[in-house]
mmCIF file of C-alpha atoms in Angstrom:
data_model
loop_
_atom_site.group_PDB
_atom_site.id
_atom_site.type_symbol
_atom_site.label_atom_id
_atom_site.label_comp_id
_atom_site.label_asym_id
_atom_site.label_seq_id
_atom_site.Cartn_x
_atom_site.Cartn_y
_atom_site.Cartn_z
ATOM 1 C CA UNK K 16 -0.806 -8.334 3.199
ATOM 2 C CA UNK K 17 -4.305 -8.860 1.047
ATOM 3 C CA UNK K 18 -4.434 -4.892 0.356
ATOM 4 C CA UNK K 19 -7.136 -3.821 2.770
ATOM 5 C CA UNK K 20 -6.742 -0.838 4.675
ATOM 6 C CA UNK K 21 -7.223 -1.254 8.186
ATOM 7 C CA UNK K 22 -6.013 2.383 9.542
ATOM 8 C CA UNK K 23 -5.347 5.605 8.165
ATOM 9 C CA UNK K 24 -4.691 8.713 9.615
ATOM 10 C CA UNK K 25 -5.712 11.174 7.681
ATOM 11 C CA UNK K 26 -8.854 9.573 5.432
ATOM 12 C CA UNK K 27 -11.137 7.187 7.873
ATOM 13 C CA UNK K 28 -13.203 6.438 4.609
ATOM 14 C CA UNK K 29 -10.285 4.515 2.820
ATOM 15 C CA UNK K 30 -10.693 2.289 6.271
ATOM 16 C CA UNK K 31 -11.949 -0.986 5.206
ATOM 17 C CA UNK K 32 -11.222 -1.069 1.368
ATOM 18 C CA UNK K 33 -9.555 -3.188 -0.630
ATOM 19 C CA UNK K 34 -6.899 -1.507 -2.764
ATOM 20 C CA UNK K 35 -5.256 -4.972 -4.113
ATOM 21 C CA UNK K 36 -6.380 -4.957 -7.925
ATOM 22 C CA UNK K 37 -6.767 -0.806 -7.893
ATOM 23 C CA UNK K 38 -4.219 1.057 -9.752
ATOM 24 C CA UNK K 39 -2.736 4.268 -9.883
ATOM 25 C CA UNK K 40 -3.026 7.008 -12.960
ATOM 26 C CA UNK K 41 -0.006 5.518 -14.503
ATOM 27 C CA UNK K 42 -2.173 1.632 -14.277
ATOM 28 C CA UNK K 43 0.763 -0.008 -11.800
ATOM 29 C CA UNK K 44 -1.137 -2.065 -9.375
ATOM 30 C CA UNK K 45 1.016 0.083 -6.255
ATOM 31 C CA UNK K 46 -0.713 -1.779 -3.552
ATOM 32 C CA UNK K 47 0.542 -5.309 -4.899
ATOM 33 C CA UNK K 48 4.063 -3.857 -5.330
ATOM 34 C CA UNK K 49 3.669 -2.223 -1.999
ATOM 35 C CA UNK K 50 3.024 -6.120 -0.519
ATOM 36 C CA UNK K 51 5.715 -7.454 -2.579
ATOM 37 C CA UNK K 52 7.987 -5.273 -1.229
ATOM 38 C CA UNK K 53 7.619 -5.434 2.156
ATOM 39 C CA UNK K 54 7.545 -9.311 1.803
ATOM 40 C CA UNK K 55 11.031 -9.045 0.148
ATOM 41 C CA UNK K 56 12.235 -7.383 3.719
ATOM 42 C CA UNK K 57 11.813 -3.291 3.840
ATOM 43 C CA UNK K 58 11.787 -0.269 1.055
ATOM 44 C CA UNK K 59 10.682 1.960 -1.125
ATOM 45 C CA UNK K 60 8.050 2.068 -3.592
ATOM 46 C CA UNK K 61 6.740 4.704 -6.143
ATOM 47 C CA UNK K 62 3.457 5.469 -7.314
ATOM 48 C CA UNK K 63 0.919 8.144 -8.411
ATOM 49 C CA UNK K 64 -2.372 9.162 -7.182
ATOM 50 C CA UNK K 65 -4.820 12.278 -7.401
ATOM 51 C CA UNK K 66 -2.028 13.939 -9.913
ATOM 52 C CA UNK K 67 0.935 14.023 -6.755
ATOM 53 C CA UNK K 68 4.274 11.597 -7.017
ATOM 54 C CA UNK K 69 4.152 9.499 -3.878
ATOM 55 C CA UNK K 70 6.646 7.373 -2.467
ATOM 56 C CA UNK K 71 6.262 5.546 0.442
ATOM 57 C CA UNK K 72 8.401 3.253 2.551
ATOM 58 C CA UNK K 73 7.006 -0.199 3.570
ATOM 59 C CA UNK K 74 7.928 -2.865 5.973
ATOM 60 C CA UNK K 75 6.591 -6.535 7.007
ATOM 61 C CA UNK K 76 4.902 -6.447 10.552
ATOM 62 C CA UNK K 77 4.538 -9.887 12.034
ATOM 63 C CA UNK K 78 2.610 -10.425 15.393
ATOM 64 C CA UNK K 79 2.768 -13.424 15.270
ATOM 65 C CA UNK K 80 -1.129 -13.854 14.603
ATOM 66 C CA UNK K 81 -1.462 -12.197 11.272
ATOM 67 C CA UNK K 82 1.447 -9.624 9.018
ATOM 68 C CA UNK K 83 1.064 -6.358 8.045
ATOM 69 C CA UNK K 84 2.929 -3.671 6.012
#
């Protein structure tokens, strides 16, 4: 929930970076919205990267140690 990427399957260099104060082409900070959104409970968030619409559904993850979207 800090906007650090700790997996991805299909770009292992975006593993480790923080993505909290980057924003997309349009300048919306996605990430933050992204957290915000799955703090609120569960859905769906808009954004725009590397010229392609994306829209991605997030939830909260709690293990009881740490959260996660």
């Amino acid at each position: 929930l800090k906007g650090k990427c700790i997996a991805h399957g299909n770009n292992q260099d975006l593993v480790g970076k923080d993505f909290w104060e980057t924003p997309d082409q349009a300048g919306k900070l996605y990430m933050q919205d992204l957290v915000k959104r799955a703090q609120d409970g569960s859905g769906w968030v808009d954004y725009k990267l590397r010229n392609l619409f994306k829209s991605n559904y997030v939830e909260n993850i709690d293990l009881g140690t740490d959260s996660y979207i």
